[in-house]
PDB file of C-alpha atoms in Angstrom:
ATOM      1  CA  MET A   2      70.621  74.983 106.019  1.00 44.00           C
ATOM      2  CA  THR A   3      73.363  77.408 105.232  1.00 49.00           C
ATOM      3  CA  GLU A   4      73.021  80.059 102.639  1.00 51.00           C
ATOM      4  CA  SER A   5      75.812  80.535 100.164  1.00 47.00           C
ATOM      5  CA  VAL A   6      77.343  83.958 100.159  1.00 50.00           C
ATOM      6  CA  ALA A   7      78.486  85.374  96.857  1.00 48.00           C
ATOM      7  CA  VAL A   8      82.124  86.346  96.962  1.00 44.00           C
ATOM      8  CA  PRO A   9      82.899  89.377  94.807  1.00 48.00           C
ATOM      9  CA  PRO A  10      85.502  88.670  92.147  1.00 51.00           C
ATOM     10  CA  ALA A  11      89.013  89.901  92.786  1.00 50.00           C
ATOM     11  CA  PRO A  12      89.797  93.122  90.979  1.00 61.00           C
ATOM     12  CA  THR A  13      91.601  92.737  87.688  1.00 76.00           C
ATOM     13  CA  PHE A  14      94.331  95.127  86.639  1.00 82.00           C
ATOM     14  CA  PRO A  15      95.833  95.777  83.217  1.00 91.00           C
ATOM     15  CA  LYS A  16      98.689  93.501  82.273  1.00 93.00           C
ATOM     16  CA  VAL A  17     102.173  94.961  82.258  1.00 96.00           C
ATOM     17  CA  ARG A  18     104.920  94.175  79.781  1.00 95.00           C
ATOM     18  CA  GLN A  19     108.567  93.476  80.404  1.00 97.00           C
ATOM     19  CA  VAL A  20     110.871  95.913  78.631  1.00 97.00           C
ATOM     20  CA  ALA A  21     114.576  95.969  77.842  1.00 97.00           C
ATOM     21  CA  LEU A  22     117.077  97.688  80.087  1.00 97.00           C
ATOM     22  CA  ALA A  23     117.681 100.313  77.394  1.00 97.00           C
ATOM     23  CA  ALA A  24     113.959 101.098  77.014  1.00 97.00           C
ATOM     24  CA  PRO A  25     114.267 104.421  78.913  1.00 97.00           C
ATOM     25  CA  LEU A  26     116.534 105.707  76.137  1.00 97.00           C
ATOM     26  CA  LYS A  27     113.760 104.959  73.629  1.00 97.00           C
ATOM     27  CA  TRP A  28     111.269 106.814  75.849  1.00 98.00           C
ATOM     28  CA  LEU A  29     113.574 109.827  75.917  1.00 97.00           C
ATOM     29  CA  GLY A  30     113.743 109.786  72.113  1.00 97.00           C
ATOM     30  CA  GLN A  31     109.950 109.598  71.807  1.00 97.00           C
ATOM     31  CA  GLY A  32     109.529 112.346  74.393  1.00 97.00           C
ATOM     32  CA  TRP A  33     112.031 114.559  72.588  1.00 97.00           C
ATOM     33  CA  ARG A  34     110.061 114.214  69.345  1.00 97.00           C
ATOM     34  CA  ASP A  35     106.800 115.086  71.120  1.00 96.00           C
ATOM     35  CA  LEU A  36     108.438 118.103  72.728  1.00 96.00           C
ATOM     36  CA  TRP A  37     109.243 119.618  69.345  1.00 95.00           C
ATOM     37  CA  ARG A  38     105.946 118.790  67.654  1.00 94.00           C
ATOM     38  CA  GLN A  39     104.465 121.893  69.303  1.00 92.00           C
ATOM     39  CA  PRO A  40     107.274 123.441  71.325  1.00 93.00           C
ATOM     40  CA  ALA A  41     105.227 126.426  72.468  1.00 93.00           C
ATOM     41  CA  ALA A  42     102.620 124.163  74.085  1.00 92.00           C
ATOM     42  CA  SER A  43     105.196 121.921  75.771  1.00 94.00           C
ATOM     43  CA  LEU A  44     107.453 124.755  76.920  1.00 94.00           C
ATOM     44  CA  PHE A  45     104.434 126.530  78.393  1.00 93.00           C
ATOM     45  CA  TYR A  46     104.297 123.752  80.977  1.00 92.00           C
ATOM     46  CA  GLY A  47     108.059 123.875  81.427  1.00 92.00           C
ATOM     47  CA  ILE A  48     107.912 127.577  82.216  1.00 92.00           C
ATOM     48  CA  ALA A  49     104.975 127.076  84.583  1.00 88.00           C
ATOM     49  CA  ILE A  50     106.803 124.334  86.475  1.00 87.00           C
ATOM     50  CA  ALA A  51     110.041 126.341  86.675  1.00 88.00           C
ATOM     51  CA  VAL A  52     108.161 129.379  87.995  1.00 88.00           C
ATOM     52  CA  THR A  53     106.387 127.192  90.551  1.00 82.00           C
ATOM     53  CA  GLY A  54     109.741 125.822  91.682  1.00 80.00           C
ATOM     54  CA  ALA A  55     111.182 129.324  91.924  1.00 83.00           C
ATOM     55  CA  VAL A  56     108.276 130.467  94.077  1.00 82.00           C
ATOM     56  CA  ILE A  57     108.651 127.475  96.405  1.00 77.00           C
ATOM     57  CA  LEU A  58     112.394 128.032  96.786  1.00 76.00           C
ATOM     58  CA  GLY A  59     111.866 131.761  97.217  1.00 78.00           C
ATOM     59  CA  VAL A  60     109.405 131.214 100.050  1.00 75.00           C
ATOM     60  CA  THR A  61     111.820 128.878 101.845  1.00 73.00           C
ATOM     61  CA  ALA A  62     115.008 130.853 101.076  1.00 69.00           C
ATOM     62  CA  ASP A  63     115.265 132.074 104.662  1.00 71.00           C
ATOM     63  CA  LEU A  64     114.122 128.801 106.220  1.00 69.00           C
ATOM     64  CA  PRO A  65     117.109 126.439 106.335  1.00 65.00           C
ATOM     65  CA  TYR A  66     115.009 123.686 107.902  1.00 66.00           C
ATOM     66  CA  LEU A  67     112.731 123.653 104.846  1.00 70.00           C
ATOM     67  CA  PHE A  68     114.923 124.723 101.929  1.00 68.00           C
ATOM     68  CA  ALA A  69     116.429 121.317 101.106  1.00 67.00           C
ATOM     69  CA  ALA A  70     113.074 119.629 101.692  1.00 68.00           C
ATOM     70  CA  ALA A  71     111.429 122.091  99.302  1.00 71.00           C
ATOM     71  CA  ILE A  72     113.789 120.999  96.527  1.00 69.00           C
ATOM     72  CA  THR A  73     113.208 117.293  97.043  1.00 67.00           C
ATOM     73  CA  GLY A  74     109.540 117.718  97.931  1.00 68.00           C
ATOM     74  CA  PHE A  75     109.021 119.503  94.629  1.00 69.00           C
ATOM     75  CA  LEU A  76     110.001 116.276  92.878  1.00 67.00           C
ATOM     76  CA  LEU A  77     107.382 114.321  94.819  1.00 66.00           C
ATOM     77  CA  VAL A  78     104.526 116.404  93.418  1.00 69.00           C
ATOM     78  CA  ALA A  79     106.008 116.832  89.920  1.00 71.00           C
ATOM     79  CA  PRO A  80     103.959 113.984  88.326  1.00 72.00           C
ATOM     80  CA  MET A  81     100.773 115.892  89.184  1.00 74.00           C
ATOM     81  CA  LEU A  82     102.096 118.972  87.356  1.00 78.00           C
ATOM     82  CA  LEU A  83     102.721 117.049  84.128  1.00 86.00           C
ATOM     83  CA  ALA A  84      99.120 116.045  83.353  1.00 88.00           C
ATOM     84  CA  GLY A  85      98.853 118.494  80.455  1.00 90.00           C
ATOM     85  CA  LEU A  86     101.982 117.050  78.858  1.00 93.00           C
ATOM     86  CA  TYR A  87     100.613 113.516  79.169  1.00 94.00           C
ATOM     87  CA  GLU A  88      97.452 114.736  77.456  1.00 93.00           C
ATOM     88  CA  LEU A  89      99.436 116.272  74.603  1.00 94.00           C
ATOM     89  CA  SER A  90     101.280 112.986  73.993  1.00 95.00           C
ATOM     90  CA  ARG A  91      98.014 111.051  74.214  1.00 94.00           C
ATOM     91  CA  ARG A  92      96.468 113.318  71.600  1.00 93.00           C
ATOM     92  CA  TYR A  93      99.494 112.998  69.314  1.00 94.00           C
ATOM     93  CA  LEU A  94      99.184 109.201  69.379  1.00 93.00           C
ATOM     94  CA  ALA A  95      95.418 109.370  68.813  1.00 91.00           C
ATOM     95  CA  ASN A  96      95.715 111.950  66.004  1.00 91.00           C
ATOM     96  CA  GLU A  97      93.451 114.322  67.915  1.00 89.00           C
ATOM     97  CA  PRO A  98      93.706 118.134  68.021  1.00 83.00           C
ATOM     98  CA  ALA A  99      96.528 119.018  70.380  1.00 83.00           C
ATOM     99  CA  SER A 100      97.032 122.587  71.531  1.00 85.00           C
ATOM    100  CA  VAL A 101      97.901 123.942  74.937  1.00 85.00           C
ATOM    101  CA  PHE A 102      94.210 124.686  75.430  1.00 84.00           C
ATOM    102  CA  ASP A 103      93.239 121.137  74.458  1.00 82.00           C
ATOM    103  CA  SER A 104      95.779 119.770  76.949  1.00 84.00           C
ATOM    104  CA  MET A 105      94.168 121.665  79.804  1.00 83.00           C
ATOM    105  CA  VAL A 106      91.098 119.403  79.672  1.00 80.00           C
ATOM    106  CA  ALA A 107      93.186 116.424  80.831  1.00 79.00           C
ATOM    107  CA  TRP A 108      91.669 116.704  84.297  1.00 79.00           C
ATOM    108  CA  LYS A 109      88.171 116.295  82.873  1.00 80.00           C
ATOM    109  CA  ARG A 110      88.927 112.835  81.505  1.00 78.00           C
ATOM    110  CA  ASN A 111      89.102 111.182  84.919  1.00 83.00           C
ATOM    111  CA  PRO A 112      88.465 113.926  87.481  1.00 85.00           C
ATOM    112  CA  SER A 113      87.864 112.015  90.714  1.00 86.00           C
ATOM    113  CA  ALA A 114      90.879 109.725  90.332  1.00 87.00           C
ATOM    114  CA  LEU A 115      93.169 112.549  89.183  1.00 85.00           C
ATOM    115  CA  ILE A 116      92.117 114.767  92.067  1.00 84.00           C
ATOM    116  CA  SER A 117      92.682 111.868  94.468  1.00 88.00           C
ATOM    117  CA  PHE A 118      96.165 111.355  93.024  1.00 87.00           C
ATOM    118  CA  GLY A 119      96.856 115.061  93.416  1.00 83.00           C
ATOM    119  CA  LEU A 120      95.832 114.961  97.061  1.00 84.00           C
ATOM    120  CA  LEU A 121      98.030 111.897  97.592  1.00 85.00           C
ATOM    121  CA  SER A 122     100.991 113.741  96.052  1.00 82.00           C
ATOM    122  CA  ILE A 123     100.405 116.764  98.261  1.00 79.00           C
ATOM    123  CA  LEU A 124     100.208 114.475 101.286  1.00 83.00           C
ATOM    124  CA  ALA A 125     103.548 112.878 100.362  1.00 82.00           C
ATOM    125  CA  GLY A 126     105.153 116.283  99.892  1.00 78.00           C
ATOM    126  CA  THR A 127     103.791 117.536 103.214  1.00 80.00           C
ATOM    127  CA  ALA A 128     104.945 114.394 105.027  1.00 84.00           C
ATOM    128  CA  TRP A 129     108.462 114.901 103.672  1.00 81.00           C
ATOM    129  CA  GLN A 130     108.481 118.529 104.776  1.00 79.00           C
ATOM    130  CA  VAL A 131     107.531 117.522 108.323  1.00 83.00           C
ATOM    131  CA  LEU A 132     110.010 114.635 108.417  1.00 86.00           C
ATOM    132  CA  SER A 133     112.775 116.879 107.084  1.00 82.00           C
ATOM    133  CA  VAL A 134     112.193 119.456 109.824  1.00 81.00           C
ATOM    134  CA  VAL A 135     112.251 116.741 112.483  1.00 87.00           C
ATOM    135  CA  ILE A 136     115.518 115.244 111.192  1.00 85.00           C
ATOM    136  CA  VAL A 137     117.263 118.618 111.050  1.00 81.00           C
ATOM    137  CA  ALA A 138     115.925 119.698 114.447  1.00 81.00           C
ATOM    138  CA  VAL A 139     117.058 116.486 116.133  1.00 84.00           C
ATOM    139  CA  PHE A 140     120.427 115.896 114.467  1.00 82.00           C
ATOM    140  CA  TYR A 141     121.807 119.300 113.422  1.00 81.00           C
ATOM    141  CA  LYS A 142     124.012 120.628 116.203  1.00 78.00           C
ATOM    142  CA  GLY A 143     125.973 123.287 114.325  1.00 75.00           C
ATOM    143  CA  ARG A 144     125.720 127.054 114.454  1.00 74.00           C
ATOM    144  CA  PRO A 145     122.723 128.797 112.846  1.00 71.00           C
ATOM    145  CA  LEU A 146     123.298 129.252 109.126  1.00 70.00           C
ATOM    146  CA  GLY A 147     121.355 130.143 106.022  1.00 69.00           C
ATOM    147  CA  PRO A 148     119.977 127.355 103.799  1.00 69.00           C
ATOM    148  CA  VAL A 149     122.967 127.082 101.461  1.00 69.00           C
ATOM    149  CA  GLY A 150     125.456 127.503 104.315  1.00 75.00           C
ATOM    150  CA  MET A 151     123.765 124.742 106.297  1.00 76.00           C
ATOM    151  CA  MET A 152     123.815 122.383 103.322  1.00 77.00           C
ATOM    152  CA  ILE A 153     127.530 122.996 102.800  1.00 77.00           C
ATOM    153  CA  GLU A 154     128.210 122.573 106.508  1.00 79.00           C
ATOM    154  CA  VAL A 155     126.421 119.221 106.565  1.00 80.00           C
ATOM    155  CA  LEU A 156     128.358 118.023 103.510  1.00 80.00           C
ATOM    156  CA  ILE A 157     131.860 119.000 104.670  1.00 82.00           C
ATOM    157  CA  ASN A 158     131.699 118.565 108.448  1.00 81.00           C
ATOM    158  CA  PRO A 159     132.097 114.928 109.602  1.00 83.00           C
ATOM    159  CA  ALA A 160     130.130 115.781 112.743  1.00 82.00           C
ATOM    160  CA  HIS A 161     126.988 115.927 110.596  1.00 81.00           C
ATOM    161  CA  TYR A 162     127.538 112.776 108.553  1.00 86.00           C
ATOM    162  CA  LEU A 163     125.007 110.805 110.626  1.00 87.00           C
ATOM    163  CA  MET A 164     122.387 113.439 109.934  1.00 86.00           C
ATOM    164  CA  PHE A 165     123.309 113.402 106.243  1.00 86.00           C
ATOM    165  CA  PHE A 166     122.970 109.614 106.094  1.00 90.00           C
ATOM    166  CA  ILE A 167     119.593 109.632 107.867  1.00 88.00           C
ATOM    167  CA  TYR A 168     118.305 112.504 105.731  1.00 85.00           C
ATOM    168  CA  VAL A 169     119.356 110.927 102.440  1.00 85.00           C
ATOM    169  CA  SER A 170     118.118 107.469 103.477  1.00 89.00           C
ATOM    170  CA  ALA A 171     114.710 108.750 104.558  1.00 87.00           C
ATOM    171  CA  GLY A 172     114.339 110.941 101.485  1.00 83.00           C
ATOM    172  CA  GLY A 173     115.507 108.179  99.168  1.00 85.00           C
ATOM    173  CA  LEU A 174     113.072 105.666 100.640  1.00 89.00           C
ATOM    174  CA  LEU A 175     110.134 108.052 100.319  1.00 86.00           C
ATOM    175  CA  ALA A 176     111.167 109.001  96.779  1.00 85.00           C
ATOM    176  CA  ALA A 177     111.403 105.320  95.806  1.00 89.00           C
ATOM    177  CA  VAL A 178     107.894 104.651  97.125  1.00 90.00           C
ATOM    178  CA  VAL A 179     106.466 107.695  95.332  1.00 87.00           C
ATOM    179  CA  PHE A 180     108.244 106.735  92.108  1.00 90.00           C
ATOM    180  CA  ALA A 181     106.926 103.165  92.262  1.00 93.00           C
ATOM    181  CA  LEU A 182     103.382 104.427  92.815  1.00 92.00           C
ATOM    182  CA  SER A 183     103.463 107.183  90.199  1.00 90.00           C
ATOM    183  CA  VAL A 184     105.703 106.059  87.321  1.00 92.00           C
ATOM    184  CA  VAL A 185     102.711 104.563  85.512  1.00 93.00           C
ATOM    185  CA  SER A 186      99.672 105.730  87.472  1.00 93.00           C
ATOM    186  CA  MET A 187      99.447 109.417  86.556  1.00 90.00           C
ATOM    187  CA  PRO A 188      99.727 109.022  82.759  1.00 92.00           C
ATOM    188  CA  MET A 189      97.429 106.006  83.019  1.00 94.00           C
ATOM    189  CA  LEU A 190      94.761 108.098  84.752  1.00 93.00           C
ATOM    190  CA  VAL A 191      94.996 110.660  81.957  1.00 91.00           C
ATOM    191  CA  ASP A 192      94.837 108.002  79.230  1.00 92.00           C
ATOM    192  CA  ARG A 193      92.009 105.761  80.418  1.00 89.00           C
ATOM    193  CA  ARG A 194      89.058 105.617  82.767  1.00 86.00           C
ATOM    194  CA  CYS A 195      90.165 103.718  85.845  1.00 89.00           C
ATOM    195  CA  ASP A 196      90.154 104.300  89.568  1.00 91.00           C
ATOM    196  CA  LEU A 197      93.121 105.346  91.666  1.00 91.00           C
ATOM    197  CA  LEU A 198      93.652 101.887  93.190  1.00 93.00           C
ATOM    198  CA  CYS A 199      93.869 100.290  89.747  1.00 94.00           C
ATOM    199  CA  ALA A 200      96.420 102.871  88.588  1.00 94.00           C
ATOM    200  CA  LEU A 201      98.583 102.572  91.710  1.00 94.00           C
ATOM    201  CA  ALA A 202      98.522  98.768  91.622  1.00 95.00           C
ATOM    202  CA  THR A 203      99.430  98.742  87.928  1.00 96.00           C
ATOM    203  CA  SER A 204     102.335 101.089  88.605  1.00 96.00           C
ATOM    204  CA  LEU A 205     103.641  98.817  91.359  1.00 96.00           C
ATOM    205  CA  ASN A 206     103.257  95.791  89.072  1.00 96.00           C
ATOM    206  CA  ALA A 207     105.231  97.564  86.343  1.00 97.00           C
ATOM    207  CA  VAL A 208     108.086  98.230  88.754  1.00 97.00           C
ATOM    208  CA  ALA A 209     108.000  94.647  90.047  1.00 96.00           C
ATOM    209  CA  GLU A 210     108.193  93.268  86.495  1.00 96.00           C
ATOM    210  CA  ASN A 211     110.890  95.714  85.372  1.00 97.00           C
ATOM    211  CA  PRO A 212     113.082  96.594  88.374  1.00 96.00           C
ATOM    212  CA  LEU A 213     116.291  97.303  86.439  1.00 97.00           C
ATOM    213  CA  PRO A 214     114.835  99.300  83.506  1.00 97.00           C
ATOM    214  CA  LEU A 215     112.765 101.415  85.867  1.00 97.00           C
ATOM    215  CA  ALA A 216     115.695 101.915  88.238  1.00 96.00           C
ATOM    216  CA  PHE A 217     117.580 103.181  85.176  1.00 97.00           C
ATOM    217  CA  TRP A 218     114.604 105.416  84.341  1.00 97.00           C
ATOM    218  CA  ALA A 219     114.561 106.791  87.894  1.00 94.00           C
ATOM    219  CA  LEU A 220     118.290 107.563  87.630  1.00 94.00           C
ATOM    220  CA  ILE A 221     117.747 109.427  84.348  1.00 95.00           C
ATOM    221  CA  ILE A 222     114.917 111.445  85.882  1.00 92.00           C
ATOM    222  CA  MET A 223     117.078 112.302  88.888  1.00 89.00           C
ATOM    223  CA  LEU A 224     120.064 113.359  86.768  1.00 92.00           C
ATOM    224  CA  LEU A 225     118.048 115.488  84.345  1.00 93.00           C
ATOM    225  CA  THR A 226     116.083 117.118  87.148  1.00 88.00           C
ATOM    226  CA  GLY A 227     119.316 117.753  89.026  1.00 86.00           C
ATOM    227  CA  PHE A 228     120.633 119.497  85.912  1.00 91.00           C
ATOM    228  CA  GLY A 229     117.496 121.631  85.906  1.00 88.00           C
ATOM    229  CA  PHE A 230     118.094 122.756  89.483  1.00 83.00           C
ATOM    230  CA  ALA A 231     121.838 123.244  88.876  1.00 86.00           C
ATOM    231  CA  THR A 232     120.996 125.782  86.151  1.00 90.00           C
ATOM    232  CA  ALA A 233     118.979 127.913  88.603  1.00 82.00           C
ATOM    233  CA  LEU A 234     115.763 126.223  87.386  1.00 85.00           C
ATOM    234  CA  VAL A 235     116.231 127.496  83.816  1.00 91.00           C
ATOM    235  CA  GLY A 236     116.976 123.967  82.632  1.00 92.00           C
ATOM    236  CA  LEU A 237     113.642 122.769  84.011  1.00 91.00           C
ATOM    237  CA  VAL A 238     111.894 124.708  81.243  1.00 94.00           C
ATOM    238  CA  LEU A 239     113.210 122.100  78.795  1.00 95.00           C
ATOM    239  CA  VAL A 240     113.763 119.102  81.074  1.00 95.00           C
ATOM    240  CA  MET A 241     110.274 118.840  82.588  1.00 93.00           C
ATOM    241  CA  PRO A 242     108.346 118.810  79.278  1.00 94.00           C
ATOM    242  CA  TRP A 243     110.860 116.320  77.890  1.00 96.00           C
ATOM    243  CA  LEU A 244     110.415 114.016  80.876  1.00 95.00           C
ATOM    244  CA  GLY A 245     106.650 114.500  80.862  1.00 94.00           C
ATOM    245  CA  HIS A 246     106.280 113.381  77.255  1.00 96.00           C
ATOM    246  CA  ALA A 247     108.775 110.556  77.775  1.00 97.00           C
ATOM    247  CA  SER A 248     106.876 109.363  80.865  1.00 95.00           C
ATOM    248  CA  PHE A 249     103.704 108.969  78.836  1.00 96.00           C
ATOM    249  CA  HIS A 250     105.537 106.787  76.325  1.00 97.00           C
ATOM    250  CA  ALA A 251     107.007 104.804  79.211  1.00 97.00           C
ATOM    251  CA  TYR A 252     103.481 104.079  80.431  1.00 97.00           C
ATOM    252  CA  LYS A 253     102.305 103.072  76.937  1.00 97.00           C
ATOM    253  CA  ASP A 254     105.274 100.747  76.591  1.00 97.00           C
ATOM    254  CA  LEU A 255     104.780  99.170  80.021  1.00 97.00           C
ATOM    255  CA  VAL A 256     100.994  98.720  80.183  1.00 96.00           C
ATOM    256  CA  GLU A 257      98.870  96.756  77.719  1.00 89.00           C
TER     257      GLU A 257
END
């Protein structure tokens, strides 16, 4: 006589919506309005992120093998730095008190999952740093140069085009994976009680259901962040809060 074994039910994840290709423009508009509801609170995070970026670049300024990776690696951990901005937007929608001090309790809403996401982001950033060093060490055959000089040399010298292609391809692939995993998950973890697996799976489902709108969203994020770096990080003071608020509205639009 065989005993029946109870099979645990498959996990259920929140449903995701399909959005229009132009939806990212709506998210930018909503984020812009949130930014100016309490500009001091939002710009506080922008300043903190810009200072963090400046410190990272300052530490790697004399390390050409790490300088370019520090710029791109900074983007991999950026979602973790925006939790307070997600909390501000959540509070605006819920008509709750919303000050910079209120936003700092975002981590208390779902601590274990948020900490796990933070560790995952740090792991991704560290992996990219290591991979970047390996690619440069193996493929760069030019004379020793400073960080900026090496970047220019790689861009203008055809002898380094293979390295450039490998570097950009590897970085782009990792960035795409991180984007797919984080575009919904981090604001979702701030907004509701769920575990990390649920948030990551929902983020992947959102990308699978909306490949073109979210590719457009990724392009906007890349262009605005690039502007922030092109202005010696000063532009990040405005760009990062704007994108943080907009990202929360993207999540609310994508996830039921």
